[in-house]
Short mmCIF file of C-alpha atoms (C1' of nucleotides) in Angstrom, two decimals:
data_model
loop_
_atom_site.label_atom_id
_atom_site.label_comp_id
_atom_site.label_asym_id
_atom_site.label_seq_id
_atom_site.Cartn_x
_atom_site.Cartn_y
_atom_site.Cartn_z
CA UNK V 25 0.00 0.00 0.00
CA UNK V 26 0.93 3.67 -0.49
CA UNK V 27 3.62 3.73 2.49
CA UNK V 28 5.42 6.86 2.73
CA UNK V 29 9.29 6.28 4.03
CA UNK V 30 11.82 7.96 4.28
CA UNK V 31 12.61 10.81 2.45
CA UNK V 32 15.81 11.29 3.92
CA UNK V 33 16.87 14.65 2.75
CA UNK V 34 13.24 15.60 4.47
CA UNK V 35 13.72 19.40 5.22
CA UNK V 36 11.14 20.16 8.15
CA UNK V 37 8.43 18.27 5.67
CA UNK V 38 6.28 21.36 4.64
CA UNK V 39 3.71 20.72 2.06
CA UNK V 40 4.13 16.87 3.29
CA UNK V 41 1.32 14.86 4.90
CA UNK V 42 2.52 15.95 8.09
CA UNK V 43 1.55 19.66 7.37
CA UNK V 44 -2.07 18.48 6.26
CA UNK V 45 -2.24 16.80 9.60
CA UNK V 46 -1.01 20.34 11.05
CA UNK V 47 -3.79 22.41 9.26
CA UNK V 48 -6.45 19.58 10.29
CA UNK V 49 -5.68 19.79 13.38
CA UNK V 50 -6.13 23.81 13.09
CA UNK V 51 -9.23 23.48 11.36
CA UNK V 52 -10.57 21.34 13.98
CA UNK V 53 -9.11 23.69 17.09
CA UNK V 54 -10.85 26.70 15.18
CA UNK V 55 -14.01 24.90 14.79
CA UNK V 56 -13.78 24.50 18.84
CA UNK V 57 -13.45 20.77 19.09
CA UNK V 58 -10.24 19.64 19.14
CA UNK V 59 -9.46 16.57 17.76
CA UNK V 60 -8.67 12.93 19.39
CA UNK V 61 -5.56 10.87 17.68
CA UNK V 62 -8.23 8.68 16.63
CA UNK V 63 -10.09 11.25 14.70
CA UNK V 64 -6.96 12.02 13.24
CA UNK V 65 -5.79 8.39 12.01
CA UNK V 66 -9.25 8.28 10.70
CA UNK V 67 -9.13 11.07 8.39
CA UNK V 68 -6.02 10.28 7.42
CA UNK V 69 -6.94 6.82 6.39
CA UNK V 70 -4.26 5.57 8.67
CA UNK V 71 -4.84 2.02 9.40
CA UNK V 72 -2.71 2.68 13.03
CA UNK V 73 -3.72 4.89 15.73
CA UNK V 74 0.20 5.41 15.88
CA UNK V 75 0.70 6.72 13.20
CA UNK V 76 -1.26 9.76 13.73
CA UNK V 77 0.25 9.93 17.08
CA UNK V 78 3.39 9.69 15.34
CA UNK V 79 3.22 12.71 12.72
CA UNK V 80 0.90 14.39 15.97
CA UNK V 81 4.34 14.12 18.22
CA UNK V 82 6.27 15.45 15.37
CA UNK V 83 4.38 18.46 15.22
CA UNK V 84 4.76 19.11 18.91
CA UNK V 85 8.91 18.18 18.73
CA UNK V 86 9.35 20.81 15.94
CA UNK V 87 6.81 23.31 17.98
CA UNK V 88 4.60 23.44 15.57
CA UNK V 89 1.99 22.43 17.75
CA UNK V 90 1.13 22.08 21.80
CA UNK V 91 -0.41 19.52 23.89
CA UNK V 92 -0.98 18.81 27.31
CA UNK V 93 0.14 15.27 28.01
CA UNK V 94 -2.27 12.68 29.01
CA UNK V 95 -5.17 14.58 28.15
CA UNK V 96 -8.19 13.58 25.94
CA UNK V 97 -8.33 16.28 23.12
CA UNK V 98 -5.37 17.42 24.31
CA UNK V 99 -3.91 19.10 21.61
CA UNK V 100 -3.71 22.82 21.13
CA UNK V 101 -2.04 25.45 19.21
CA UNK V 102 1.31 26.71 20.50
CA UNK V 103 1.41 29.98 22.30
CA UNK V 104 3.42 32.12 21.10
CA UNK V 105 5.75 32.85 23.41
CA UNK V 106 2.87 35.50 25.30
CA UNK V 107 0.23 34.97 27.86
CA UNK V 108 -1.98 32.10 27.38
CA UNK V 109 -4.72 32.41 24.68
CA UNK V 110 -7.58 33.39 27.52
CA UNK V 111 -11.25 33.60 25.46
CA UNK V 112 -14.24 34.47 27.72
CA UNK V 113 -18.00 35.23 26.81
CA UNK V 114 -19.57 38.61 27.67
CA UNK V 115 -23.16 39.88 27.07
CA UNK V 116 -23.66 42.10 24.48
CA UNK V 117 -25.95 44.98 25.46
CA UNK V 118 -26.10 47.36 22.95
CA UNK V 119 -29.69 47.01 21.92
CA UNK V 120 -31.18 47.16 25.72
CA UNK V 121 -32.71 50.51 25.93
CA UNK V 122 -30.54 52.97 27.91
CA UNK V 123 -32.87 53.38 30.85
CA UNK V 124 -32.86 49.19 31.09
CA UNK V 125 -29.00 49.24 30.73
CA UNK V 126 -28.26 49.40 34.61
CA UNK V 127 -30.59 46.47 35.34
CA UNK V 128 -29.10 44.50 32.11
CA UNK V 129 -25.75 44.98 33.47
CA UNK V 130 -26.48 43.95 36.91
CA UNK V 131 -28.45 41.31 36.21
CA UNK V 132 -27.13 38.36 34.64
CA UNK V 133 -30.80 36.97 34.29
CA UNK V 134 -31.09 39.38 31.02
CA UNK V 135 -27.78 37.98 29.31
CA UNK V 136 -29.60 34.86 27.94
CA UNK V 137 -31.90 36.95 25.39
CA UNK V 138 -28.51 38.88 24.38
CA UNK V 139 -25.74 37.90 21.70
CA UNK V 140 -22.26 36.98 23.04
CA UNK V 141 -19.10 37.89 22.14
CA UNK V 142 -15.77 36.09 22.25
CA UNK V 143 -12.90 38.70 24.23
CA UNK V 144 -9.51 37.43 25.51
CA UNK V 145 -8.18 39.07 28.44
CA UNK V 146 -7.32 38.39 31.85
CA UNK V 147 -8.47 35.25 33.52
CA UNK V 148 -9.98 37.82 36.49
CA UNK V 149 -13.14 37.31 37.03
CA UNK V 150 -14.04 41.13 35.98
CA UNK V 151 -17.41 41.39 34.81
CA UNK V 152 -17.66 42.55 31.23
CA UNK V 153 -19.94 43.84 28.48
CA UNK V 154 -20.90 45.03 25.48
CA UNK V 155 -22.49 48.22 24.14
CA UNK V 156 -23.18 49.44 20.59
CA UNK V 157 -22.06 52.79 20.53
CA UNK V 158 -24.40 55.78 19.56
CA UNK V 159 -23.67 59.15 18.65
CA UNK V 160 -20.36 61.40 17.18
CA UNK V 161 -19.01 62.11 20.17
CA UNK V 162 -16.02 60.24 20.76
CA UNK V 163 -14.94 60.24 16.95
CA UNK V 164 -11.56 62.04 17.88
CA UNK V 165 -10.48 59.22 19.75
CA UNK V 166 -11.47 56.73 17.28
CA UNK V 167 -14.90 55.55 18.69
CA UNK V 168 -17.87 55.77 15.64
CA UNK V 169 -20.97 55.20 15.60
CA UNK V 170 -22.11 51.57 15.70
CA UNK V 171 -18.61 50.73 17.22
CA UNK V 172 -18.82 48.12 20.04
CA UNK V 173 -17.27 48.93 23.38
CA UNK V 174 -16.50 46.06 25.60
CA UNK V 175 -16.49 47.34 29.18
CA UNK V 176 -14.69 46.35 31.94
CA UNK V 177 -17.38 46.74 35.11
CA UNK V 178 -16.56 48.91 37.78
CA UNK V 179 -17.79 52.02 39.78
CA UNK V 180 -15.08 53.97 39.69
CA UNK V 181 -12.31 54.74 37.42
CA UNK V 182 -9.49 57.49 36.98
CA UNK V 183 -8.42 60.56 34.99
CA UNK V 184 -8.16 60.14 31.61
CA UNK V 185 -9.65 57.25 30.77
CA UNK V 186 -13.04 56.15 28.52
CA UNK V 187 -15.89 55.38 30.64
CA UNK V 188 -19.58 54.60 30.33
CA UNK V 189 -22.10 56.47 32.62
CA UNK V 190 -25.35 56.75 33.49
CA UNK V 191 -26.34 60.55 33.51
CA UNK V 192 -30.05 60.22 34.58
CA UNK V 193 -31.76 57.66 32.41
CA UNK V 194 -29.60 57.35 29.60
CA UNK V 195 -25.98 55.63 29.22
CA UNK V 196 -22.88 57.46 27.79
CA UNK V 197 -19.35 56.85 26.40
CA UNK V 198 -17.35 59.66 27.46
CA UNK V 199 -13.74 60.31 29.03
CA UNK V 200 -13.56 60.84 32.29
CA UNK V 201 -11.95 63.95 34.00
CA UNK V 202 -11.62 64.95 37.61
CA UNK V 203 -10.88 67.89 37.91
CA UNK V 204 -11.24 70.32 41.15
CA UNK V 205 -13.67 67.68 42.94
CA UNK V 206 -15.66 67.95 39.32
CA UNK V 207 -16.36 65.31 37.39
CA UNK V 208 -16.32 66.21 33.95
CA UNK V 209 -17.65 63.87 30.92
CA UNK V 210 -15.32 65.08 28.27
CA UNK V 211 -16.31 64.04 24.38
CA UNK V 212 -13.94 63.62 21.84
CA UNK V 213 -15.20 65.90 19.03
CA UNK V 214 -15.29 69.62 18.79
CA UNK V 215 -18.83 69.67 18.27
CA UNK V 216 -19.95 68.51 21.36
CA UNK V 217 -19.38 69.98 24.79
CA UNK V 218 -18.33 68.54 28.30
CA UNK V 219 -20.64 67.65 30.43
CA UNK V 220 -20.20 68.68 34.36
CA UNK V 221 -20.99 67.13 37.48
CA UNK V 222 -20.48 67.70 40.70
CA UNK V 223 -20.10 64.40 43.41
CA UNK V 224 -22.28 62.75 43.96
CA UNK V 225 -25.07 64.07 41.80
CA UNK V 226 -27.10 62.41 38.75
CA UNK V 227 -24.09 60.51 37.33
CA UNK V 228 -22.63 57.28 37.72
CA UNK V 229 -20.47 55.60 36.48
CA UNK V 230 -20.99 51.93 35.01
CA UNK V 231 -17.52 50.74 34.11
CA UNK V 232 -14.59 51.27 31.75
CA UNK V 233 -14.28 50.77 28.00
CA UNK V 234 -11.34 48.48 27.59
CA UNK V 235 -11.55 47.61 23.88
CA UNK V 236 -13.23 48.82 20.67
CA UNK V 237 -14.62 47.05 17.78
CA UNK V 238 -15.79 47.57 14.53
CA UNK V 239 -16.99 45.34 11.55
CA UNK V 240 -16.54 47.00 8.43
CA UNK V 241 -17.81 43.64 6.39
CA UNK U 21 -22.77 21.53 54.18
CA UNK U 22 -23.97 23.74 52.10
CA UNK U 23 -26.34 21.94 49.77
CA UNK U 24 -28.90 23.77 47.79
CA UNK U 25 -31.98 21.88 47.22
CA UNK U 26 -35.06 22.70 45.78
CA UNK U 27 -36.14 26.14 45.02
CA UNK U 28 -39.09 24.60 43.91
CA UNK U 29 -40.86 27.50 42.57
CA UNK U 30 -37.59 27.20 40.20
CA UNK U 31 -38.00 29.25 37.38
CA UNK U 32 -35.86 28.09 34.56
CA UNK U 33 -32.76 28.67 37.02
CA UNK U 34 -31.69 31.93 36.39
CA UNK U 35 -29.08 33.54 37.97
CA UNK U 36 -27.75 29.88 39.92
CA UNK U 37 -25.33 28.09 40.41
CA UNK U 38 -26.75 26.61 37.28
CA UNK U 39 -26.35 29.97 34.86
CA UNK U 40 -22.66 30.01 36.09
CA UNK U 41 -22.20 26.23 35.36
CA UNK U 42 -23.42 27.47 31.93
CA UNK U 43 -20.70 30.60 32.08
CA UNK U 44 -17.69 28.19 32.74
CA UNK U 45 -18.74 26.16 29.71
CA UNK U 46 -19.15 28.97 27.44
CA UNK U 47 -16.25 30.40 28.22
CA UNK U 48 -14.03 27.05 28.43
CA UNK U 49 -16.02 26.71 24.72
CA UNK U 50 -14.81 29.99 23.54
CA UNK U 51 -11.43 29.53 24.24
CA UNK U 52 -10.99 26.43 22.34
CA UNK U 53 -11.40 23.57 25.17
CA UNK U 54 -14.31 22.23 26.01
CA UNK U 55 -14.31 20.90 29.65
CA UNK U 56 -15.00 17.71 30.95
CA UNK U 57 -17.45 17.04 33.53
CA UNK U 58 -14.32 16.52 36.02
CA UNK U 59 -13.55 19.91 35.25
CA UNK U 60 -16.93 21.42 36.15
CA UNK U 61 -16.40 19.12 39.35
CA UNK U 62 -13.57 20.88 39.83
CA UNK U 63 -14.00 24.72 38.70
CA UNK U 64 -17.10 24.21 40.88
CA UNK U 65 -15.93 22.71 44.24
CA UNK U 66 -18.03 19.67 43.57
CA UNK U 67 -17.05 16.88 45.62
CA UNK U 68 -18.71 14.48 43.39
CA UNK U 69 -18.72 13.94 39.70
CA UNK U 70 -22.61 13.46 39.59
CA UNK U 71 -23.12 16.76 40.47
CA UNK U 72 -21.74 18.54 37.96
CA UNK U 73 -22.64 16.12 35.63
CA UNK U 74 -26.59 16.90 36.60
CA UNK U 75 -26.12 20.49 36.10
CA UNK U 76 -24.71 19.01 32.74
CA UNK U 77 -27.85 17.08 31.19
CA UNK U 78 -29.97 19.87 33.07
CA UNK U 79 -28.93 22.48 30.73
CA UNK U 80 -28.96 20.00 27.81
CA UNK U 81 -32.50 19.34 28.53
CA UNK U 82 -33.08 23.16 28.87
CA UNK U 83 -32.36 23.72 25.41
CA UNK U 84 -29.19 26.08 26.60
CA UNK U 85 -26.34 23.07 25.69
CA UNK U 86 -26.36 20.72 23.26
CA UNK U 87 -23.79 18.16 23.56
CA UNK U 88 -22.21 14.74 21.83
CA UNK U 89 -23.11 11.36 24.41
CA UNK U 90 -20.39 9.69 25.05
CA UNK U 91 -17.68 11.75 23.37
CA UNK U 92 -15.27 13.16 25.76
CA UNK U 93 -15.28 16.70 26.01
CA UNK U 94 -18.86 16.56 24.03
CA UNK U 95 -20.53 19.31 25.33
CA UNK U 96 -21.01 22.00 22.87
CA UNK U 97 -23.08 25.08 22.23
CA UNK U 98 -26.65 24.63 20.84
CA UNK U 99 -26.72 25.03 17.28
CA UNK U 100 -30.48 26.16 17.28
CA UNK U 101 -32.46 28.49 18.84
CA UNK U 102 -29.64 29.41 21.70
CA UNK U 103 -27.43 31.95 21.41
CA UNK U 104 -25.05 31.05 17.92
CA UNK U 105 -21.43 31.41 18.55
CA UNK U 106 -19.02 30.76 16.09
CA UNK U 107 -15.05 31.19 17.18
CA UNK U 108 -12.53 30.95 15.18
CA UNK U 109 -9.08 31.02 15.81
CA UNK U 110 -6.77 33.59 13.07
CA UNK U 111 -3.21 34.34 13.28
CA UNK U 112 -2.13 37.57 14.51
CA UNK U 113 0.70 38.67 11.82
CA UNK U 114 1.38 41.82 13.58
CA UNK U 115 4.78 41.45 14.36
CA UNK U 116 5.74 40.47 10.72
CA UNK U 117 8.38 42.49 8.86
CA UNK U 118 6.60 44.12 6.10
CA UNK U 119 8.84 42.03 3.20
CA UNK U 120 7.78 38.92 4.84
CA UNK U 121 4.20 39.44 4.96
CA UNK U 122 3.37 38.45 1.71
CA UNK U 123 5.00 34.87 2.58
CA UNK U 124 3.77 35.11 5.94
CA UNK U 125 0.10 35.26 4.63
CA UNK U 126 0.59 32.70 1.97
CA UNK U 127 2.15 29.94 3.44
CA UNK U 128 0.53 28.46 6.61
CA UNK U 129 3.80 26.62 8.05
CA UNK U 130 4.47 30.62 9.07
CA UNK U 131 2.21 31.00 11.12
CA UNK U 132 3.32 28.72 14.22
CA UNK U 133 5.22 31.36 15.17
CA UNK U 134 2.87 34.06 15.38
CA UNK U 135 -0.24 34.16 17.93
CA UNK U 136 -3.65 33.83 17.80
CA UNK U 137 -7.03 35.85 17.65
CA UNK U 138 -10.05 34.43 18.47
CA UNK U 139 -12.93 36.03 16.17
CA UNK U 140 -16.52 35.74 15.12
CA UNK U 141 -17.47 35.25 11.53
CA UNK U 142 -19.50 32.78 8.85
CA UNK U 143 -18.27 29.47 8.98
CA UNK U 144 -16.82 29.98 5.18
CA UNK U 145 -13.50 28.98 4.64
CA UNK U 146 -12.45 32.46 4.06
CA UNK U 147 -8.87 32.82 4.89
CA UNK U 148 -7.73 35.40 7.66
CA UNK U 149 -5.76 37.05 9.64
CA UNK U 150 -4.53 39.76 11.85
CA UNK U 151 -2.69 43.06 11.39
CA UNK U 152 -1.20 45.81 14.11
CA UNK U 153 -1.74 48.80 12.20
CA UNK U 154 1.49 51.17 12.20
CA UNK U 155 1.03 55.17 11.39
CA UNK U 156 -1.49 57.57 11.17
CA UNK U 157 -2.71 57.62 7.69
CA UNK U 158 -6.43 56.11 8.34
CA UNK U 159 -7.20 58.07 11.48
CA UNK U 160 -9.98 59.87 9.43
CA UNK U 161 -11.42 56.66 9.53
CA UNK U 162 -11.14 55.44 12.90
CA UNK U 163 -8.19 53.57 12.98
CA UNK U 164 -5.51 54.22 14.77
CA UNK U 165 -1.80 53.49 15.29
CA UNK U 166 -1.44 50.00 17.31
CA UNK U 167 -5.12 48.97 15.98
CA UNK U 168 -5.46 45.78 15.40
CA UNK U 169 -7.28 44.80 11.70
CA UNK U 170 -8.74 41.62 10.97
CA UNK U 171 -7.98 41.25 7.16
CA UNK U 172 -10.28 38.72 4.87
CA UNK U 173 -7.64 37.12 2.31
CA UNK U 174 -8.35 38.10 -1.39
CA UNK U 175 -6.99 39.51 -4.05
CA UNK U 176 -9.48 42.00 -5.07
CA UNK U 177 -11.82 44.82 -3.45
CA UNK U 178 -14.09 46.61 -4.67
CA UNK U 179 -13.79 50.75 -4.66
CA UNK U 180 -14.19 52.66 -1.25
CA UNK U 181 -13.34 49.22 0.73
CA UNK U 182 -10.25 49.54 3.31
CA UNK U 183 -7.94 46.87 2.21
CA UNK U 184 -4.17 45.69 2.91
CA UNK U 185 -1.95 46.05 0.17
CA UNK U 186 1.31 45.33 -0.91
CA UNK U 187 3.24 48.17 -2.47
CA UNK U 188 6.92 47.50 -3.30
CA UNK U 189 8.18 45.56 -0.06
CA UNK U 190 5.78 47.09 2.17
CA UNK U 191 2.41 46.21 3.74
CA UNK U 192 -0.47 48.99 4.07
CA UNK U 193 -4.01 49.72 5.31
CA UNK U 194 -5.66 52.35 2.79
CA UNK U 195 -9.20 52.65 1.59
CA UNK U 196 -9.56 51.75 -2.11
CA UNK U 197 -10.45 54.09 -5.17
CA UNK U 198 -10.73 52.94 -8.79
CA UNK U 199 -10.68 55.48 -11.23
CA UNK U 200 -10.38 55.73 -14.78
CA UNK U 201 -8.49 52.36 -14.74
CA UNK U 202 -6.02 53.70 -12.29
CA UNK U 203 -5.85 51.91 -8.64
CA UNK U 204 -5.28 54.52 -5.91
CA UNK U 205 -4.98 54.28 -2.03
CA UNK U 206 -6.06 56.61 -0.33
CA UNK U 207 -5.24 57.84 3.63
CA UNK U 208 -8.22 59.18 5.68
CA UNK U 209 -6.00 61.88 7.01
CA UNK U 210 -5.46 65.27 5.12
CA UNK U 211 -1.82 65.16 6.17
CA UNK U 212 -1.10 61.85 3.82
CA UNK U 213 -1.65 61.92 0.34
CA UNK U 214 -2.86 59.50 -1.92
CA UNK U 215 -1.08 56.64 -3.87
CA UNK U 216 -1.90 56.32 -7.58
CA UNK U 217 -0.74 53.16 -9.62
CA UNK U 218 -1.41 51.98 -13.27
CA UNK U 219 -2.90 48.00 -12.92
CA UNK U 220 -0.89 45.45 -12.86
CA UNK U 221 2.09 47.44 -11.51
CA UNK U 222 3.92 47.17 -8.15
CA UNK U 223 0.70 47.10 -6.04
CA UNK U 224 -1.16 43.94 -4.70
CA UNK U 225 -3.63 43.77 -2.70
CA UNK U 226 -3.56 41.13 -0.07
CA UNK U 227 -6.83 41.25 1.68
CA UNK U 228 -10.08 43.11 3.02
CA UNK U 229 -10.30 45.03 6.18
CA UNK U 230 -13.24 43.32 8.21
CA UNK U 231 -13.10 44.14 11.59
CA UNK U 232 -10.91 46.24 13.56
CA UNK U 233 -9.74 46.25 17.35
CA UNK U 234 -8.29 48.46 19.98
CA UNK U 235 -7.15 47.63 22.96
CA UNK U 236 -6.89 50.34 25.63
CA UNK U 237 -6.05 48.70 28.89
"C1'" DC M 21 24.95 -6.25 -0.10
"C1'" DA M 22 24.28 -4.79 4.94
"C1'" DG M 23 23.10 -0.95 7.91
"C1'" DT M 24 20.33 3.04 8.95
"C1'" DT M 25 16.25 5.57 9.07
"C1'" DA M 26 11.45 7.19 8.64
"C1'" DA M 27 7.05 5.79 8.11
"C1'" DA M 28 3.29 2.68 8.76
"C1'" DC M 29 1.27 -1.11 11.17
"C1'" DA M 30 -0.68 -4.34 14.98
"C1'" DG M 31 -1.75 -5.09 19.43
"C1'" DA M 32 -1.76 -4.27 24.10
"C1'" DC M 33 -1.95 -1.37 28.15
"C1'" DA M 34 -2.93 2.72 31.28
"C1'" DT M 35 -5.41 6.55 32.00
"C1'" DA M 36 -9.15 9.83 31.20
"C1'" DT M 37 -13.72 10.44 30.96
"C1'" DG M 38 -18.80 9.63 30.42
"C1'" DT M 39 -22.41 7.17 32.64
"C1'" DC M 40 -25.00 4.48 35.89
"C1'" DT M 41 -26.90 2.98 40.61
"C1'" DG M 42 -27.88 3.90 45.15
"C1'" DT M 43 -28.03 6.94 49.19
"C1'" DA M 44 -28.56 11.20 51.89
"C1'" DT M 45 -30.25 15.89 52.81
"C1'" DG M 46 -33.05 19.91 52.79
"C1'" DT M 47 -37.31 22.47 51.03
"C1'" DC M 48 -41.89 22.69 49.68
"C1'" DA M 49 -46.78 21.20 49.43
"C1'" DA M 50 -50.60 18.41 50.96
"C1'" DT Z 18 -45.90 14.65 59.65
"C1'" DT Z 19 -45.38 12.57 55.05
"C1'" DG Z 20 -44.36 12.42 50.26
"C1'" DA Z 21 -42.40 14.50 46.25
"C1'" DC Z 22 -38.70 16.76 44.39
"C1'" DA Z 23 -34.26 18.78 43.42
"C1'" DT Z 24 -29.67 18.68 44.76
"C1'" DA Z 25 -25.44 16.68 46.38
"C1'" DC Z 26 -22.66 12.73 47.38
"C1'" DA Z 27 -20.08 8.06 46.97
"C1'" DG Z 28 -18.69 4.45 44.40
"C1'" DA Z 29 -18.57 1.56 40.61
"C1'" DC Z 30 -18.56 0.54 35.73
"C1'" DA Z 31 -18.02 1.03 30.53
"C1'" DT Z 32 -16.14 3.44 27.09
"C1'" DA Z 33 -13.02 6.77 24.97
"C1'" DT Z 34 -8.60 8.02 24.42
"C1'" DG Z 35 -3.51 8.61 25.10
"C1'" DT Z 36 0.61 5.88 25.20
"C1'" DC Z 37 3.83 2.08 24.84
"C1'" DT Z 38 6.33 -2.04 22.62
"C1'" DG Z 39 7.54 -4.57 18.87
"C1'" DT Z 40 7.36 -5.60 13.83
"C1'" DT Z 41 7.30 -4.58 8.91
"C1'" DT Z 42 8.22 -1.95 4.72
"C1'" DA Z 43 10.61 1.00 1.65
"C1'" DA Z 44 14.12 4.33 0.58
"C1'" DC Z 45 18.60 5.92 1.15
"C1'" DT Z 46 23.86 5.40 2.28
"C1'" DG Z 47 28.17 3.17 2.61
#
DNA sequence: CAGTTAAACAGACATATGTCTGTATGTCAA
DNA sequence: TTGACATACAGACATATGTCTGTTTAACTG
């Protein structure tokens, strides 16, 4: 039968069986179930569960992929040298109604009727979300309308950074300034003016925008 | 200890130790390894595999998991009428020299060495990847220096789309004009000016801009 | 030719993991 | 109280899956 040996002068075998099990195996990781070696000698045709182990191994000696040992599915895609590839789930909220969007946040009841987007970040257990942006008034720092925010939960934040609040009933992307016991809800666009608190009044703030999307397709 | 039975008046379980069961898995899901039901014992405190394993079929019967009996690691999400999530994984090019991109994009054995970016899209084959914007000649249209673009591989766009291209030995993100047979690029920021080529000259394109990302923590 | 090597194979084994059975505990309703 | 129910636990079992050992085949080298 069609045995492959030895090609001797084999360079790191690119374009070789052994890279079709590599991009399998990719296909399969970004399709969210990782494959057993099973699966693998089976869509290979390999009449061996070895030798799908064997070209697997490979893969992992020349770095070209990652497992963890002993585990079922336990193959993975090497990390690049950074932090560990960390995906979680948030709530998108950016259709609730702004006087609803307190209660949405808080209550993660309402996240079932939302859609869900895929963030990495920390593994902290920071509550996050989603908002579809409204409005012109953060253009100058790159925020459009229809951009999603995703929003890192907190009360309080500092000078300088983006923040949503709730000024009376409705919800806001704004910078933040503090500035002579103000607070001061600066947009990013000529046209529009700050808005100015003092403590403690009508405004609160609902957490802090920690990354911006937007599809263009 | 502290054992929570029945709530009786139980609504569909919202907001229980049930929901978060559900969180874990959607989140283990997102990142690219689904857990077994050990692991729920585990992540939970369980001290029995049962239990988590009940909170298991309970959300399968709920309609809010679906999974594959018997499989390891065969709980997925529900393909239906739940919330649709689809992940993929796309490797971040960022850090590629410009003269290698066009090498880099082509040939899959290149990307090992580069990381990973989990995004949402159609299930199409479409090739992509990821891109660390450098300068400031799209600011007009929201994207900044250090953005992050998620590029659709192809080797045409249609006019006014924001594309990568190769010009000479060097990679770019400008929005596309065709005109009277010419190809131009054109900046989004009055301080740049535009690039005009005759077809079939130095330029390439190498892809579509579909998404981009900005990272402010 | 003999020796080396990479690939594939066959079979067994060890562990990981899903699943089942039975029991116990606390809350609610009759 | 009693029964029903949901939850949690403990242990066992069956299967899925990773891993190991040894053998065979074909290509290359000397």
């Amino acid at each position: 039968m069609p045995r492959r040996p030895n090609p001797t002068t084999a360079s790191p075998a690119r374009g070789t069986i052994r890279s079709e099990v590599l991009a399998f195996v990719r296909g399969r990781l970004a399709a969210g179930s990782p494959p057993t070696v099973r699966e693998v000698q089976q869509a290979f045709g390999f009449k061996a569960v070895e030798s799908a182990r064997q070209h697997l191994e490979a893969l992992v000696a020349e770095g070209r992929l990652a497992k963890s040992p002993g585990r079922s599915r336990g193959y993975r895609l090497p990390v690049g040298g950074g932090p560990e590839l960390n995906v979680r789930l948030i709530p998108q909220l950016g259709r609730v109604q702004a006087g609803g969007l307190r209660e949405a946040i808080e209550d993660p009841d309402h996240w079932d009727r939302t859609g869900w987007l895929a963030v990495e970040g920390p593994a902290t257990g920071a509550e996050m979300f989603a908002l579809t942006v409204r409005g012109e008034s953060m253009t100058g720092a790159g925020i459009l309308p229809g951009d999603t925010v995703i929003v890192r939960r907190q009360d309080t934040a500092r000078d300088g950074e983006i923040v949503v609040a709730q000024v009376r009933d409705e919800a806001t992307v704004k910078r933040l300034r503090l500035r002579d016991g103000q607070i001061v809800l600066q947009p990013e666009n000529p046209a529009f003016a700050p808005l100015i608190f003092a403590p403690d009044t009508e405004i609160r703030i609902l957490g802090r925008v920690v990354e911006v999307r937007r599809r263009l397709a």
